[in-house]
Amino acid sequence: MTGKQPDPSSPPHRTRLLVTRPAEDAQPLVRRLEALGFDAAIEPMLSMVWLDGPEPDLSDVQALLFTSANGVRAYSKRTNRRDRPVHAVGDATARAARAAGFGQVDSASGDVYALANRVRSLRDPSAGTLLHVAGSKVAGDLGGLLGGSGFMVRRSVMYDAVPALTLSDDTATFLRTSALDGVLFFSPRTAVSFVRLLAEAGLVDCCRTVDAFCLSPAVAEAARAYGDEGVTPWRNVRVAARPEQDALLDLLPVAG
C-alpha cells in the first residue's frame, strides 16, 4: 500500500462555513451551525447604524410592515408601543417581532412580493396607513406593490446598513489556504459587498474551492457577478427553494 496514510491523532476535518450576515443576525445562526456539526465564522458585510428620531406617529396606522429583523430592532429602539398588528416578510423577522413583544404577528414566509400579497389578502386599504419600517436602502418596491391596490404605505427609515470596508485577516487566510468550504449569503447587497472585497484583496480565484449558498435567485445573481462582465468562479452556486433560512440550511452538506 502506497501513499500517505491518515494520522489517527489528527482531528477530523470539519466543514467550515462563513456567515456574512450582520453580527446581530449572525451570532444565533453560528450557534445553530455549530450545533449541526459545522465550524462557522462570522464576516459581517453590513454593520447596522440605528438612526435617531422621534417616536413614530401611529395615530393613522392600521399595521406595521417589517422586511427585516433589523427593522424590528430599529422600531424597538424608538418606541415601546406594541399595539399594532405586524406583517413580517419572513419567519425570522416574525420571530424577532414576537421576541420584541408584539402580540399580533403574521409572516409572509417569503419575499416582498409574498408580503404584499399577504397584506392585500388580510388588510383593507380604507382602514388606515401601513407603516413600513425600513433601512436607507431597500430590496423591492413594497410601497409600489401595495399602492397599486389602493393602500397608503408610509416608509420610515430608522436604520442604515453600512458596507464592510475590508475582509478580516482570518477570512483571507481561510481563502488562501482552501480552508473554507462555503459562504452563506442572505441578500444581494451582502453578496455584492463580499465579491467586491474579494476582488480588492486579489482573492477571487480562491472561490474555486468554495460553495456559495444563496437565499434567492437574486442573491445568487449578485454572488456570481464580478466587475462589469466577469463571473465569480465559485465551485458551486446553490439557491434555496424558498427565501427562508431553513431552506438555505437544507442546501448544506452533511456536517463533517
PDB file of C-alpha atoms in Angstrom, residues 39-186:
ATOM      1  CA  ASP A  39     -17.248  25.110  12.003  1.00  0.00           C
ATOM      2  CA  ALA A  40     -18.672  28.580  11.470  1.00  0.00           C
ATOM      3  CA  ALA A  41     -17.119  32.016  11.309  1.00  0.00           C
ATOM      4  CA  ILE A  42     -18.667  35.466  11.009  1.00  0.00           C
ATOM      5  CA  GLU A  43     -17.660  38.027   8.379  1.00  0.00           C
ATOM      6  CA  PRO A  44     -20.365  40.731   8.517  1.00  0.00           C
ATOM      7  CA  MET A  45     -20.763  42.503   5.205  1.00  0.00           C
ATOM      8  CA  LEU A  46     -23.038  45.132   6.729  1.00  0.00           C
ATOM      9  CA  SER A  47     -22.999  46.932  10.059  1.00  0.00           C
ATOM     10  CA  MET A  48     -26.168  48.432  11.462  1.00  0.00           C
ATOM     11  CA  VAL A  49     -26.367  52.109  12.402  1.00  0.00           C
ATOM     12  CA  TRP A  50     -29.519  52.965  14.332  1.00  0.00           C
ATOM     13  CA  LEU A  51     -30.786  56.403  13.330  1.00  0.00           C
ATOM     14  CA  ASP A  52     -32.044  58.849  15.935  1.00  0.00           C
ATOM     15  CA  GLY A  53     -35.528  60.234  15.510  1.00  0.00           C
ATOM     16  CA  PRO A  54     -38.885  60.846  17.143  1.00  0.00           C
ATOM     17  CA  GLU A  55     -41.271  58.177  18.293  1.00  0.00           C
ATOM     18  CA  PRO A  56     -43.331  57.114  15.270  1.00  0.00           C
ATOM     19  CA  ASP A  57     -46.827  58.540  14.950  1.00  0.00           C
ATOM     20  CA  LEU A  58     -49.234  55.597  14.843  1.00  0.00           C
ATOM     21  CA  SER A  59     -52.457  57.575  15.006  1.00  0.00           C
ATOM     22  CA  ASP A  60     -53.479  56.669  11.435  1.00  0.00           C
ATOM     23  CA  VAL A  61     -51.584  53.356  11.199  1.00  0.00           C
ATOM     24  CA  GLN A  62     -53.541  50.111  10.924  1.00  0.00           C
ATOM     25  CA  ALA A  63     -50.487  47.798  10.787  1.00  0.00           C
ATOM     26  CA  LEU A  64     -46.686  47.712  10.725  1.00  0.00           C
ATOM     27  CA  LEU A  65     -44.648  46.197   7.891  1.00  0.00           C
ATOM     28  CA  PHE A  66     -41.220  44.754   8.654  1.00  0.00           C
ATOM     29  CA  THR A  67     -38.968  43.498   5.859  1.00  0.00           C
ATOM     30  CA  SER A  68     -36.096  42.528   8.157  1.00  0.00           C
ATOM     31  CA  ALA A  69     -35.337  41.762  11.773  1.00  0.00           C
ATOM     32  CA  ASN A  70     -33.277  44.943  11.793  1.00  0.00           C
ATOM     33  CA  GLY A  71     -36.449  46.907  11.139  1.00  0.00           C
ATOM     34  CA  VAL A  72     -37.938  45.346  14.269  1.00  0.00           C
ATOM     35  CA  ARG A  73     -34.816  46.260  16.256  1.00  0.00           C
ATOM     36  CA  ALA A  74     -34.818  49.824  14.954  1.00  0.00           C
ATOM     37  CA  TYR A  75     -38.513  50.307  15.756  1.00  0.00           C
ATOM     38  CA  SER A  76     -37.998  48.874  19.246  1.00  0.00           C
ATOM     39  CA  LYS A  77     -35.268  51.439  19.913  1.00  0.00           C
ATOM     40  CA  ARG A  78     -37.669  54.281  19.033  1.00  0.00           C
ATOM     41  CA  THR A  79     -40.784  53.263  20.941  1.00  0.00           C
ATOM     42  CA  ASN A  80     -42.300  50.817  23.419  1.00  0.00           C
ATOM     43  CA  ARG A  81     -45.620  50.658  21.564  1.00  0.00           C
ATOM     44  CA  ARG A  82     -46.608  47.154  20.502  1.00  0.00           C
ATOM     45  CA  ASP A  83     -50.321  47.805  19.932  1.00  0.00           C
ATOM     46  CA  ARG A  84     -50.400  47.454  16.143  1.00  0.00           C
ATOM     47  CA  PRO A  85     -50.520  44.199  14.159  1.00  0.00           C
ATOM     48  CA  VAL A  86     -47.314  43.229  12.362  1.00  0.00           C
ATOM     49  CA  HIS A  87     -46.837  41.804   8.888  1.00  0.00           C
ATOM     50  CA  ALA A  88     -43.339  40.333   8.528  1.00  0.00           C
ATOM     51  CA  VAL A  89     -41.631  39.378   5.294  1.00  0.00           C
ATOM     52  CA  GLY A  90     -40.389  36.039   6.632  1.00  0.00           C
ATOM     53  CA  ASP A  91     -40.303  33.715   9.590  1.00  0.00           C
ATOM     54  CA  ALA A  92     -37.044  35.076  11.058  1.00  0.00           C
ATOM     55  CA  THR A  93     -38.438  38.612  11.016  1.00  0.00           C
ATOM     56  CA  ALA A  94     -41.667  37.345  12.553  1.00  0.00           C
ATOM     57  CA  ARG A  95     -39.720  35.652  15.346  1.00  0.00           C
ATOM     58  CA  ALA A  96     -37.865  38.899  16.016  1.00  0.00           C
ATOM     59  CA  ALA A  97     -41.189  40.752  16.257  1.00  0.00           C
ATOM     60  CA  ARG A  98     -42.621  38.231  18.700  1.00  0.00           C
ATOM     61  CA  ALA A  99     -39.438  38.371  20.772  1.00  0.00           C
ATOM     62  CA  ALA A 100     -39.767  42.171  20.833  1.00  0.00           C
ATOM     63  CA  GLY A 101     -43.191  41.857  22.435  1.00  0.00           C
ATOM     64  CA  PHE A 102     -45.647  42.113  19.534  1.00  0.00           C
ATOM     65  CA  GLY A 103     -48.748  40.008  20.082  1.00  0.00           C
ATOM     66  CA  GLN A 104     -50.242  40.028  16.582  1.00  0.00           C
ATOM     67  CA  VAL A 105     -47.614  38.862  14.095  1.00  0.00           C
ATOM     68  CA  ASP A 106     -48.226  37.421  10.631  1.00  0.00           C
ATOM     69  CA  SER A 107     -45.410  36.010   8.475  1.00  0.00           C
ATOM     70  CA  ALA A 108     -45.473  36.013   4.681  1.00  0.00           C
ATOM     71  CA  SER A 109     -42.745  33.337   4.716  1.00  0.00           C
ATOM     72  CA  GLY A 110     -41.213  34.783   1.572  1.00  0.00           C
ATOM     73  CA  ASP A 111     -40.048  37.985  -0.095  1.00  0.00           C
ATOM     74  CA  VAL A 112     -41.572  41.457  -0.583  1.00  0.00           C
ATOM     75  CA  TYR A 113     -43.903  40.092  -3.247  1.00  0.00           C
ATOM     76  CA  ALA A 114     -45.222  37.471  -0.842  1.00  0.00           C
ATOM     77  CA  LEU A 115     -45.560  40.147   1.826  1.00  0.00           C
ATOM     78  CA  ALA A 116     -47.546  42.402  -0.496  1.00  0.00           C
ATOM     79  CA  ASN A 117     -49.856  39.524  -1.419  1.00  0.00           C
ATOM     80  CA  ARG A 118     -50.344  38.659   2.243  1.00  0.00           C
ATOM     81  CA  VAL A 119     -51.213  42.239   3.157  1.00  0.00           C
ATOM     82  CA  ARG A 120     -53.663  42.514   0.264  1.00  0.00           C
ATOM     83  CA  SER A 121     -55.460  39.389   1.460  1.00  0.00           C
ATOM     84  CA  LEU A 122     -55.687  40.443   5.129  1.00  0.00           C
ATOM     85  CA  ARG A 123     -55.928  44.252   5.153  1.00  0.00           C
ATOM     86  CA  ASP A 124     -58.433  46.834   3.911  1.00  0.00           C
ATOM     87  CA  PRO A 125     -56.963  49.921   2.221  1.00  0.00           C
ATOM     88  CA  SER A 126     -59.649  52.088   3.818  1.00  0.00           C
ATOM     89  CA  ALA A 127     -58.704  51.013   7.364  1.00  0.00           C
ATOM     90  CA  GLY A 128     -55.614  53.202   7.579  1.00  0.00           C
ATOM     91  CA  THR A 129     -51.993  53.663   6.664  1.00  0.00           C
ATOM     92  CA  LEU A 130     -49.383  50.883   6.634  1.00  0.00           C
ATOM     93  CA  LEU A 131     -46.095  51.883   8.276  1.00  0.00           C
ATOM     94  CA  HIS A 132     -43.066  50.231   6.661  1.00  0.00           C
ATOM     95  CA  VAL A 133     -40.078  50.409   8.997  1.00  0.00           C
ATOM     96  CA  ALA A 134     -37.037  50.183   6.752  1.00  0.00           C
ATOM     97  CA  GLY A 135     -33.373  50.872   6.222  1.00  0.00           C
ATOM     98  CA  SER A 136     -31.951  53.568   3.990  1.00  0.00           C
ATOM     99  CA  LYS A 137     -31.727  51.021   1.157  1.00  0.00           C
ATOM    100  CA  VAL A 138     -34.457  48.501   0.470  1.00  0.00           C
ATOM    101  CA  ALA A 139     -34.869  45.480  -1.788  1.00  0.00           C
ATOM    102  CA  GLY A 140     -38.031  45.680  -3.857  1.00  0.00           C
ATOM    103  CA  ASP A 141     -40.724  48.338  -4.047  1.00  0.00           C
ATOM    104  CA  LEU A 142     -43.172  47.366  -1.327  1.00  0.00           C
ATOM    105  CA  GLY A 143     -44.884  50.760  -1.430  1.00  0.00           C
ATOM    106  CA  GLY A 144     -45.419  50.494  -5.162  1.00  0.00           C
ATOM    107  CA  LEU A 145     -46.712  46.939  -4.956  1.00  0.00           C
ATOM    108  CA  LEU A 146     -49.319  47.885  -2.364  1.00  0.00           C
ATOM    109  CA  GLY A 147     -50.025  51.377  -3.674  1.00  0.00           C
ATOM    110  CA  GLY A 148     -51.368  49.862  -6.871  1.00  0.00           C
ATOM    111  CA  SER A 149     -54.006  48.124  -4.738  1.00  0.00           C
ATOM    112  CA  GLY A 150     -55.115  51.329  -3.048  1.00  0.00           C
ATOM    113  CA  PHE A 151     -53.027  51.093   0.133  1.00  0.00           C
ATOM    114  CA  MET A 152     -51.269  54.080   1.624  1.00  0.00           C
ATOM    115  CA  VAL A 153     -47.769  52.979   2.662  1.00  0.00           C
ATOM    116  CA  ARG A 154     -45.564  55.300   4.693  1.00  0.00           C
ATOM    117  CA  ARG A 155     -41.916  54.316   4.741  1.00  0.00           C
ATOM    118  CA  SER A 156     -39.977  55.302   7.834  1.00  0.00           C
ATOM    119  CA  VAL A 157     -36.176  54.977   7.598  1.00  0.00           C
ATOM    120  CA  MET A 158     -34.890  54.055  11.052  1.00  0.00           C
ATOM    121  CA  TYR A 159     -31.512  52.467  10.336  1.00  0.00           C
ATOM    122  CA  ASP A 160     -28.669  52.370   7.865  1.00  0.00           C
ATOM    123  CA  ALA A 161     -26.660  49.333   6.782  1.00  0.00           C
ATOM    124  CA  VAL A 162     -23.032  50.328   6.221  1.00  0.00           C
ATOM    125  CA  PRO A 163     -20.945  48.031   3.960  1.00  0.00           C
ATOM    126  CA  ALA A 164     -17.731  46.491   5.273  1.00  0.00           C
ATOM    127  CA  LEU A 165     -14.505  48.064   4.030  1.00  0.00           C
ATOM    128  CA  THR A 166     -12.193  45.039   4.123  1.00  0.00           C
ATOM    129  CA  LEU A 167     -12.128  41.300   4.694  1.00  0.00           C
ATOM    130  CA  SER A 168     -10.759  40.143   8.025  1.00  0.00           C
ATOM    131  CA  ASP A 169      -7.321  38.528   8.174  1.00  0.00           C
ATOM    132  CA  ASP A 170      -8.920  35.248   9.281  1.00  0.00           C
ATOM    133  CA  THR A 171     -11.229  35.083   6.270  1.00  0.00           C
ATOM    134  CA  ALA A 172      -8.414  35.978   3.883  1.00  0.00           C
ATOM    135  CA  THR A 173      -6.299  33.186   5.376  1.00  0.00           C
ATOM    136  CA  PHE A 174      -9.149  30.674   5.120  1.00  0.00           C
ATOM    137  CA  LEU A 175      -9.493  31.522   1.427  1.00  0.00           C
ATOM    138  CA  ARG A 176      -5.785  31.445   0.621  1.00  0.00           C
ATOM    139  CA  THR A 177      -5.324  28.054   2.320  1.00  0.00           C
ATOM    140  CA  SER A 178      -8.510  26.433   0.911  1.00  0.00           C
ATOM    141  CA  ALA A 179      -9.765  26.114   4.480  1.00  0.00           C
ATOM    142  CA  LEU A 180     -13.223  27.495   3.681  1.00  0.00           C
ATOM    143  CA  ASP A 181     -15.941  25.244   2.272  1.00  0.00           C
ATOM    144  CA  GLY A 182     -18.908  27.549   1.877  1.00  0.00           C
ATOM    145  CA  VAL A 183     -20.256  31.083   2.251  1.00  0.00           C
ATOM    146  CA  LEU A 184     -23.854  31.852   3.228  1.00  0.00           C
ATOM    147  CA  PHE A 185     -25.474  34.864   1.540  1.00  0.00           C
ATOM    148  CA  PHE A 186     -28.835  36.276   2.596  1.00  0.00           C
TER     149      PHE A 186
END
